[in-house]
Amino acid sequence: MIEVEPLPKGRYLLGFSGGVDSSALFFLLLERGVEFDIAIVDYGMREQSKEEVEYAQNLAKKYAKKCFHAQAPKFQSNFESQAREFRYRFFSKVIAEFAYEGLLLAHQLDDRVEWMMMQFCKGAGLNTLLGFDFVEVREGFKIYRPLWKVSKKQLYKYCQDQEVKYFEDCSNYADKYTRNQFRGAISSLPINSASGMIRSFDLLMQERDRLYPKVKPCFFGSITSYKREDEERDMHQIDLWLKREGYVLSFAQRKEVLKSNFSCEIAKQWVIERDVRRIYLAKKAEAILPKDFKDLMRRLKVPHKIRPNIFLDSKSHEEIKNFFIN
């Protein structure tokens, strides 16, 4: 029997793809009486994507679920990053409009092991190695991963036993992708190794939580800030924030952040800044600042890289003074 992580009471949105993971989760949720609807994105990259959307729509109709469908545009570069951003914007909009409890994703144990192996080979710390948690808080909603302790072999067996239809993405088996090389190594592990891996993840997460207690962020418009602590804990908060943005710092980038004394840009997309009290994190913004605004920034000693964000957020001078003085 598959042990699905219990969910708080409520109605959820399931991110559906038609693959073995999300197809199994669909029926496991039905068995447990969880209230949910589904959402699917068609990236138009494969011929069978239309069939996957049709499958999702037919499932929804058969089991009296809503099915939300989005057609992604053609991304010219950085496909994974842009696809992820499009996908989460779509999910966020649906969740806000229909007041769902949160988003359900079908990430499972093999995904966690695959992530750990890939990051281990790149050079990563404990927080990055562990990847995702059962619950992840994003701006405006929560993400739950009920299958995070279930192996992919268990999901294949479940679909076979229950005669659940699913689709296979042939690109998952192409050796030219580094991820697939790790995936192949994981699939060859004995199925009884799953329980040991789950225990290891649980222990490592307990150790992480002891090392890095949760810190409550402070928000000011588009800027997230944290009270400064020691270097390692400040770096931990930056890691977590960027992961929520869908980006993982490389070993070289971590060194650069430390070398810059927490005042730098990351991948031309995000800025990190600091003053004596706080670390500031934001998406990179550009703006022509008027003279009176520049004067205010200088008087308050606001770090340079977040000044365009503050200007574009249209905060009043009084609000800015209260935030940076208090």
mmCIF file of C-alpha atoms in Angstrom:
data_model
loop_
_atom_site.group_PDB
_atom_site.id
_atom_site.type_symbol
_atom_site.label_atom_id
_atom_site.label_comp_id
_atom_site.label_asym_id
_atom_site.label_seq_id
_atom_site.Cartn_x
_atom_site.Cartn_y
_atom_site.Cartn_z
ATOM 1 C CA MET A 1 0.000 0.000 0.000
ATOM 2 C CA ILE A 2 1.257 3.485 -0.877
ATOM 3 C CA GLU A 3 1.547 5.879 2.066
ATOM 4 C CA VAL A 4 0.481 9.339 0.921
ATOM 5 C CA GLU A 5 1.386 12.243 3.223
ATOM 6 C CA PRO A 6 -1.827 13.511 4.883
ATOM 7 C CA LEU A 7 -3.076 16.933 3.780
ATOM 8 C CA PRO A 8 -4.887 19.637 5.755
ATOM 9 C CA LYS A 9 -8.609 19.761 5.057
ATOM 10 C CA GLY A 10 -9.482 21.849 2.004
ATOM 11 C CA ARG A 11 -9.810 21.858 -1.772
ATOM 12 C CA TYR A 12 -6.579 21.742 -3.812
ATOM 13 C CA LEU A 13 -5.276 22.292 -7.301
ATOM 14 C CA LEU A 14 -3.253 19.350 -8.684
ATOM 15 C CA GLY A 15 -0.510 20.155 -11.170
ATOM 16 C CA PHE A 16 -1.149 17.420 -13.731
ATOM 17 C CA SER A 17 1.000 16.245 -16.654
ATOM 18 C CA GLY A 18 -0.359 12.826 -17.595
ATOM 19 C CA GLY A 19 2.881 11.135 -16.544
ATOM 20 C CA VAL A 20 3.035 8.189 -14.148
ATOM 21 C CA ASP A 21 3.563 10.404 -11.067
ATOM 22 C CA SER A 22 0.650 12.815 -11.476
ATOM 23 C CA SER A 23 -1.655 10.122 -12.899
ATOM 24 C CA ALA A 24 -1.033 7.915 -9.853
ATOM 25 C CA LEU A 25 -1.508 10.872 -7.504
ATOM 26 C CA PHE A 26 -4.845 11.701 -9.166
ATOM 27 C CA PHE A 27 -6.275 8.294 -8.259
ATOM 28 C CA LEU A 28 -4.592 8.125 -4.844
ATOM 29 C CA LEU A 29 -6.277 11.418 -3.949
ATOM 30 C CA LEU A 30 -9.613 10.062 -5.149
ATOM 31 C CA GLU A 31 -9.185 6.991 -2.927
ATOM 32 C CA ARG A 32 -8.530 9.199 0.100
ATOM 33 C CA GLY A 33 -11.458 11.515 -0.518
ATOM 34 C CA VAL A 34 -9.301 14.610 -1.055
ATOM 35 C CA GLU A 35 -11.133 17.442 -2.812
ATOM 36 C CA PHE A 36 -9.189 18.707 -5.808
ATOM 37 C CA ASP A 37 -9.254 19.975 -9.383
ATOM 38 C CA ILE A 38 -6.470 19.752 -11.972
ATOM 39 C CA ALA A 39 -4.369 22.097 -14.080
ATOM 40 C CA ILE A 40 -2.175 21.205 -17.062
ATOM 41 C CA VAL A 41 0.256 23.202 -19.222
ATOM 42 C CA ASP A 42 0.894 22.317 -22.868
ATOM 43 C CA TYR A 43 4.379 23.442 -23.929
ATOM 44 C CA GLY A 44 3.884 22.201 -27.496
ATOM 45 C CA MET A 45 7.281 20.466 -27.470
ATOM 46 C CA ARG A 46 6.061 16.926 -28.208
ATOM 47 C CA GLU A 47 3.415 15.443 -30.504
ATOM 48 C CA GLN A 48 1.707 13.605 -27.662
ATOM 49 C CA SER A 49 1.186 16.790 -25.583
ATOM 50 C CA LYS A 50 -2.258 17.276 -27.157
ATOM 51 C CA GLU A 51 -3.177 13.720 -26.141
ATOM 52 C CA GLU A 52 -2.024 14.450 -22.577
ATOM 53 C CA VAL A 53 -4.269 17.516 -22.403
ATOM 54 C CA GLU A 54 -7.193 15.512 -23.780
ATOM 55 C CA TYR A 55 -6.529 12.778 -21.206
ATOM 56 C CA ALA A 56 -6.578 15.376 -18.405
ATOM 57 C CA GLN A 57 -9.834 16.855 -19.673
ATOM 58 C CA ASN A 58 -11.468 13.426 -19.970
ATOM 59 C CA LEU A 59 -10.386 12.442 -16.449
ATOM 60 C CA ALA A 60 -11.762 15.687 -15.081
ATOM 61 C CA LYS A 61 -15.085 15.183 -16.831
ATOM 62 C CA LYS A 62 -15.391 11.564 -15.695
ATOM 63 C CA TYR A 63 -14.684 12.370 -12.033
ATOM 64 C CA ALA A 64 -16.479 15.754 -11.901
ATOM 65 C CA LYS A 65 -13.331 17.873 -11.599
ATOM 66 C CA LYS A 66 -12.494 21.222 -13.106
ATOM 67 C CA CYS A 67 -9.607 21.093 -15.607
ATOM 68 C CA PHE A 68 -7.642 24.284 -16.195
ATOM 69 C CA HIS A 69 -5.493 24.316 -19.323
ATOM 70 C CA ALA A 70 -2.806 26.775 -20.427
ATOM 71 C CA GLN A 71 -0.964 26.865 -23.749
ATOM 72 C CA ALA A 72 2.606 28.054 -23.223
ATOM 73 C CA PRO A 73 4.277 30.328 -25.782
ATOM 74 C CA LYS A 74 7.405 29.280 -27.655
ATOM 75 C CA PHE A 75 10.357 30.039 -25.407
ATOM 76 C CA GLN A 76 13.420 31.199 -27.330
ATOM 77 C CA SER A 77 16.006 30.450 -24.610
ATOM 78 C CA ASN A 78 16.379 29.084 -21.060
ATOM 79 C CA PHE A 79 13.420 26.765 -21.611
ATOM 80 C CA GLU A 80 13.350 25.181 -18.148
ATOM 81 C CA SER A 81 13.515 28.514 -16.325
ATOM 82 C CA GLN A 82 10.915 30.234 -18.520
ATOM 83 C CA ALA A 83 8.613 27.204 -18.528
ATOM 84 C CA ARG A 84 8.742 27.032 -14.734
ATOM 85 C CA GLU A 85 7.971 30.745 -14.408
ATOM 86 C CA PHE A 86 5.037 30.450 -16.846
ATOM 87 C CA ARG A 87 3.730 27.343 -15.061
ATOM 88 C CA TYR A 88 3.777 28.909 -11.602
ATOM 89 C CA ARG A 89 2.196 32.147 -12.810
ATOM 90 C CA PHE A 90 -0.624 30.047 -14.272
ATOM 91 C CA PHE A 91 -1.047 27.977 -11.084
ATOM 92 C CA SER A 92 -0.918 31.099 -8.902
ATOM 93 C CA LYS A 93 -3.627 32.825 -10.938
ATOM 94 C CA VAL A 94 -5.963 29.810 -10.745
ATOM 95 C CA ILE A 95 -5.359 29.310 -7.009
ATOM 96 C CA ALA A 96 -6.088 32.973 -6.277
ATOM 97 C CA GLU A 97 -9.212 33.076 -8.453
ATOM 98 C CA PHE A 98 -10.800 29.914 -7.053
ATOM 99 C CA ALA A 99 -9.432 30.132 -3.472
ATOM 100 C CA TYR A 100 -7.755 26.707 -3.367
ATOM 101 C CA GLU A 101 -6.021 25.570 -0.182
ATOM 102 C CA GLY A 102 -2.785 25.074 -2.110
ATOM 103 C CA LEU A 103 -1.035 23.410 -5.035
ATOM 104 C CA LEU A 104 -0.351 19.657 -5.131
ATOM 105 C CA LEU A 105 2.701 18.453 -7.057
ATOM 106 C CA ALA A 106 3.625 14.820 -7.767
ATOM 107 C CA HIS A 107 7.332 15.020 -6.951
ATOM 108 C CA GLN A 108 8.421 11.720 -5.411
ATOM 109 C CA LEU A 109 11.363 10.061 -3.634
ATOM 110 C CA ASP A 110 13.367 9.401 -6.821
ATOM 111 C CA ASP A 111 13.184 13.130 -7.630
ATOM 112 C CA ARG A 112 14.701 13.919 -4.238
ATOM 113 C CA VAL A 113 17.517 11.380 -4.661
ATOM 114 C CA GLU A 114 18.172 12.547 -8.222
ATOM 115 C CA TRP A 115 18.400 16.155 -7.044
ATOM 116 C CA MET A 116 20.741 15.257 -4.182
ATOM 117 C CA MET A 117 23.095 13.308 -6.451
ATOM 118 C CA MET A 118 23.214 16.098 -9.036
ATOM 119 C CA GLN A 119 23.887 18.809 -6.441
ATOM 120 C CA PHE A 120 26.443 16.630 -4.636
ATOM 121 C CA CYS A 121 28.418 16.326 -7.874
ATOM 122 C CA LYS A 122 28.297 20.107 -8.365
ATOM 123 C CA GLY A 123 29.448 20.962 -4.847
ATOM 124 C CA ALA A 124 26.596 21.983 -2.561
ATOM 125 C CA GLY A 125 25.779 22.477 1.108
ATOM 126 C CA LEU A 126 23.221 20.671 3.242
ATOM 127 C CA ASN A 127 20.275 22.916 2.437
ATOM 128 C CA THR A 128 20.761 22.682 -1.337
ATOM 129 C CA LEU A 129 21.394 18.930 -1.221
ATOM 130 C CA LEU A 130 18.074 18.244 0.497
ATOM 131 C CA GLY A 131 16.010 19.918 -2.210
ATOM 132 C CA PHE A 132 12.272 20.300 -1.598
ATOM 133 C CA ASP A 133 10.214 19.741 1.569
ATOM 134 C CA PHE A 134 6.699 18.338 1.904
ATOM 135 C CA VAL A 135 5.352 21.888 2.263
ATOM 136 C CA GLU A 136 6.798 24.919 0.526
ATOM 137 C CA VAL A 137 5.452 28.411 1.110
ATOM 138 C CA ARG A 138 5.333 30.629 -1.946
ATOM 139 C CA GLU A 139 4.030 34.164 -2.198
ATOM 140 C CA GLY A 140 0.258 33.816 -2.119
ATOM 141 C CA PHE A 141 -0.057 30.020 -1.741
ATOM 142 C CA LYS A 142 1.450 26.776 -0.425
ATOM 143 C CA ILE A 143 2.812 23.801 -2.347
ATOM 144 C CA TYR A 144 2.294 20.271 -0.988
ATOM 145 C CA ARG A 145 4.089 17.147 -2.244
ATOM 146 C CA PRO A 146 2.133 14.143 -0.910
ATOM 147 C CA LEU A 147 4.353 11.583 -2.717
ATOM 148 C CA TRP A 148 7.681 12.848 -1.420
ATOM 149 C CA LYS A 149 8.341 9.566 0.433
ATOM 150 C CA VAL A 150 7.066 7.273 -2.341
ATOM 151 C CA SER A 151 9.431 5.686 -4.881
ATOM 152 C CA LYS A 152 8.786 5.798 -8.611
ATOM 153 C CA LYS A 153 8.817 1.983 -8.719
ATOM 154 C CA GLN A 154 5.889 1.981 -6.307
ATOM 155 C CA LEU A 155 3.989 4.394 -8.573
ATOM 156 C CA TYR A 156 4.611 2.270 -11.670
ATOM 157 C CA LYS A 157 3.378 -0.809 -9.799
ATOM 158 C CA TYR A 158 0.321 1.064 -8.539
ATOM 159 C CA CYS A 159 -0.614 2.194 -12.063
ATOM 160 C CA GLN A 160 -0.081 -1.319 -13.396
ATOM 161 C CA ASP A 161 -2.169 -2.943 -10.639
ATOM 162 C CA GLN A 162 -4.973 -0.377 -10.884
ATOM 163 C CA GLU A 163 -4.837 -0.166 -14.703
ATOM 164 C CA VAL A 164 -4.211 3.576 -14.575
ATOM 165 C CA LYS A 165 -3.325 5.108 -17.919
ATOM 166 C CA TYR A 166 -0.252 7.370 -18.106
ATOM 167 C CA PHE A 167 2.129 8.796 -20.698
ATOM 168 C CA GLU A 168 5.904 8.397 -20.960
ATOM 169 C CA ASP A 169 8.038 11.323 -22.107
ATOM 170 C CA CYS A 170 10.681 9.767 -24.403
ATOM 171 C CA SER A 171 13.108 12.621 -23.610
ATOM 172 C CA ASN A 172 13.394 11.166 -20.069
ATOM 173 C CA TYR A 173 15.540 8.372 -21.538
ATOM 174 C CA ALA A 174 17.903 10.432 -23.728
ATOM 175 C CA ASP A 175 21.482 10.020 -22.432
ATOM 176 C CA LYS A 176 22.464 13.458 -23.750
ATOM 177 C CA TYR A 177 20.720 14.986 -20.703
ATOM 178 C CA THR A 178 22.793 14.836 -17.506
ATOM 179 C CA ARG A 179 19.667 14.470 -15.392
ATOM 180 C CA ASN A 180 18.754 11.248 -17.209
ATOM 181 C CA GLN A 181 22.139 9.706 -16.457
ATOM 182 C CA PHE A 182 21.448 10.152 -12.746
ATOM 183 C CA ARG A 183 17.863 8.946 -13.255
ATOM 184 C CA GLY A 184 19.154 5.721 -14.798
ATOM 185 C CA ALA A 185 21.471 5.115 -11.845
ATOM 186 C CA ILE A 186 18.624 5.640 -9.359
ATOM 187 C CA SER A 187 16.226 3.328 -11.210
ATOM 188 C CA SER A 188 18.719 0.474 -10.831
ATOM 189 C CA LEU A 189 18.660 0.685 -7.010
ATOM 190 C CA PRO A 190 16.781 -2.138 -5.238
ATOM 191 C CA ILE A 191 13.223 -1.195 -4.312
ATOM 192 C CA ASN A 192 13.836 -2.030 -0.636
ATOM 193 C CA SER A 193 16.456 0.743 -0.450
ATOM 194 C CA ALA A 194 13.646 3.343 -0.359
ATOM 195 C CA SER A 195 12.988 2.985 3.382
ATOM 196 C CA GLY A 196 16.649 3.593 4.208
ATOM 197 C CA MET A 197 16.780 6.664 1.958
ATOM 198 C CA ILE A 198 13.654 8.081 3.588
ATOM 199 C CA ARG A 199 15.211 7.673 7.055
ATOM 200 C CA SER A 200 18.387 9.380 5.850
ATOM 201 C CA PHE A 201 16.424 12.319 4.441
ATOM 202 C CA ASP A 202 14.455 12.644 7.689
ATOM 203 C CA LEU A 203 17.631 12.682 9.801
ATOM 204 C CA LEU A 204 19.373 15.178 7.543
ATOM 205 C CA MET A 205 16.356 17.483 7.605
ATOM 206 C CA GLN A 206 16.262 17.344 11.415
ATOM 207 C CA GLU A 207 19.946 18.265 11.511
ATOM 208 C CA ARG A 208 19.362 21.097 9.020
ATOM 209 C CA ASP A 209 16.533 22.507 11.144
ATOM 210 C CA ARG A 210 18.740 22.452 14.242
ATOM 211 C CA LEU A 211 21.549 24.219 12.390
ATOM 212 C CA TYR A 212 19.294 26.750 10.680
ATOM 213 C CA PRO A 213 16.199 27.670 12.736
ATOM 214 C CA LYS A 214 13.419 29.248 10.702
ATOM 215 C CA VAL A 215 13.660 33.012 10.343
ATOM 216 C CA LYS A 216 10.603 35.122 9.596
ATOM 217 C CA PRO A 217 11.133 37.355 6.555
ATOM 218 C CA CYS A 218 10.061 40.968 6.318
ATOM 219 C CA PHE A 219 8.475 42.270 3.111
ATOM 220 C CA PHE A 220 8.607 45.773 1.677
ATOM 221 C CA GLY A 221 6.942 45.875 -1.720
ATOM 222 C CA SER A 222 8.893 43.583 -4.050
ATOM 223 C CA ILE A 223 11.779 43.270 -1.572
ATOM 224 C CA THR A 224 12.245 40.426 0.917
ATOM 225 C CA SER A 225 14.552 41.084 3.851
ATOM 226 C CA TYR A 226 15.984 39.105 6.758
ATOM 227 C CA LYS A 227 17.625 40.206 9.959
ATOM 228 C CA ARG A 228 21.374 39.708 9.623
ATOM 229 C CA GLU A 229 22.991 36.922 11.606
ATOM 230 C CA ASP A 230 26.276 35.159 10.939
ATOM 231 C CA GLU A 231 27.623 34.556 7.436
ATOM 232 C CA GLU A 232 26.402 30.961 7.137
ATOM 233 C CA ARG A 233 22.858 31.709 8.284
ATOM 234 C CA ASP A 234 22.624 34.720 5.978
ATOM 235 C CA MET A 235 23.747 32.484 3.120
ATOM 236 C CA HIS A 236 21.148 29.911 4.113
ATOM 237 C CA GLN A 237 18.312 32.464 3.777
ATOM 238 C CA ILE A 238 19.599 33.523 0.356
ATOM 239 C CA ASP A 239 19.696 29.869 -0.749
ATOM 240 C CA LEU A 240 16.111 29.311 0.376
ATOM 241 C CA TRP A 241 14.809 32.487 -1.252
ATOM 242 C CA LEU A 242 16.462 31.742 -4.594
ATOM 243 C CA LYS A 243 15.166 28.158 -4.517
ATOM 244 C CA ARG A 244 11.639 29.545 -4.161
ATOM 245 C CA GLU A 245 12.414 31.654 -7.220
ATOM 246 C CA GLY A 246 13.390 28.468 -9.059
ATOM 247 C CA TYR A 247 17.152 29.081 -9.031
ATOM 248 C CA VAL A 248 19.977 27.188 -7.319
ATOM 249 C CA LEU A 249 23.268 28.914 -6.596
ATOM 250 C CA SER A 250 26.365 27.213 -7.956
ATOM 251 C CA PHE A 251 29.441 26.742 -5.785
ATOM 252 C CA ALA A 252 31.188 29.582 -7.669
ATOM 253 C CA GLN A 253 28.206 31.904 -7.178
ATOM 254 C CA ARG A 254 28.133 31.191 -3.450
ATOM 255 C CA LYS A 255 31.795 32.172 -3.260
ATOM 256 C CA GLU A 256 31.044 35.347 -5.204
ATOM 257 C CA VAL A 257 28.207 36.302 -2.846
ATOM 258 C CA LEU A 258 30.515 35.929 0.143
ATOM 259 C CA LYS A 259 33.370 37.745 -1.592
ATOM 260 C CA SER A 260 31.059 40.669 -2.420
ATOM 261 C CA ASN A 261 29.989 40.881 1.222
ATOM 262 C CA PHE A 262 26.392 40.243 0.192
ATOM 263 C CA SER A 263 26.139 42.979 -2.436
ATOM 264 C CA CYS A 264 25.871 41.508 -5.927
ATOM 265 C CA GLU A 265 23.678 40.355 -8.820
ATOM 266 C CA ILE A 266 22.783 36.737 -9.530
ATOM 267 C CA ALA A 267 22.384 35.587 -13.157
ATOM 268 C CA LYS A 268 21.373 39.146 -14.151
ATOM 269 C CA GLN A 269 17.951 38.415 -12.644
ATOM 270 C CA TRP A 270 18.175 38.944 -8.875
ATOM 271 C CA VAL A 271 19.972 41.327 -6.546
ATOM 272 C CA ILE A 272 21.394 40.744 -3.088
ATOM 273 C CA GLU A 273 22.081 43.726 -0.843
ATOM 274 C CA ARG A 274 22.765 44.414 2.807
ATOM 275 C CA ASP A 275 23.173 47.073 5.424
ATOM 276 C CA VAL A 276 24.236 46.686 9.036
ATOM 277 C CA ARG A 277 20.841 45.245 10.048
ATOM 278 C CA ARG A 278 19.384 43.320 7.138
ATOM 279 C CA ILE A 279 19.929 41.245 4.019
ATOM 280 C CA TYR A 280 17.736 42.378 1.083
ATOM 281 C CA LEU A 281 16.648 40.151 -1.817
ATOM 282 C CA ALA A 282 14.708 41.167 -4.926
ATOM 283 C CA LYS A 283 14.267 40.611 -8.635
ATOM 284 C CA LYS A 284 16.531 42.980 -10.519
ATOM 285 C CA ALA A 285 14.782 46.213 -11.513
ATOM 286 C CA GLU A 286 15.854 49.216 -13.536
ATOM 287 C CA ALA A 287 14.494 52.745 -13.284
ATOM 288 C CA ILE A 288 15.533 56.355 -13.803
ATOM 289 C CA LEU A 289 15.432 57.845 -10.321
ATOM 290 C CA PRO A 290 14.425 61.504 -9.828
ATOM 291 C CA LYS A 291 16.735 63.775 -7.855
ATOM 292 C CA ASP A 292 14.550 64.059 -4.740
ATOM 293 C CA PHE A 293 14.288 60.271 -4.557
ATOM 294 C CA LYS A 294 18.075 59.870 -4.915
ATOM 295 C CA ASP A 295 18.567 62.380 -2.110
ATOM 296 C CA LEU A 296 16.195 60.428 0.128
ATOM 297 C CA MET A 297 18.039 57.167 -0.620
ATOM 298 C CA ARG A 298 21.378 58.763 0.263
ATOM 299 C CA ARG A 299 20.071 60.223 3.527
ATOM 300 C CA LEU A 300 18.611 56.878 4.584
ATOM 301 C CA LYS A 301 21.693 54.990 3.371
ATOM 302 C CA VAL A 302 19.534 52.583 1.366
ATOM 303 C CA PRO A 303 21.687 49.991 -0.498
ATOM 304 C CA HIS A 304 22.088 50.915 -4.170
ATOM 305 C CA LYS A 305 20.855 47.756 -5.902
ATOM 306 C CA ILE A 306 17.381 47.821 -4.322
ATOM 307 C CA ARG A 307 16.701 51.524 -4.931
ATOM 308 C CA PRO A 308 14.987 50.934 -8.321
ATOM 309 C CA ASN A 309 12.673 48.359 -6.699
ATOM 310 C CA ILE A 310 11.633 50.835 -3.999
ATOM 311 C CA PHE A 311 10.982 53.545 -6.591
ATOM 312 C CA LEU A 312 8.919 51.235 -8.828
ATOM 313 C CA ASP A 313 6.923 49.961 -5.826
ATOM 314 C CA SER A 314 5.670 53.567 -5.458
ATOM 315 C CA LYS A 315 6.115 53.635 -1.709
ATOM 316 C CA SER A 316 5.633 57.010 -0.027
ATOM 317 C CA HIS A 317 8.661 58.768 1.436
ATOM 318 C CA GLU A 318 7.143 58.299 4.885
ATOM 319 C CA GLU A 319 6.772 54.521 4.386
ATOM 320 C CA ILE A 320 10.369 54.294 3.174
ATOM 321 C CA LYS A 321 11.645 56.262 6.173
ATOM 322 C CA ASN A 322 9.694 54.072 8.610
ATOM 323 C CA PHE A 323 11.056 50.867 7.082
ATOM 324 C CA PHE A 324 14.713 51.847 6.899
ATOM 325 C CA ILE A 325 14.908 53.777 10.172
ATOM 326 C CA ASN A 326 12.867 51.482 12.433
#
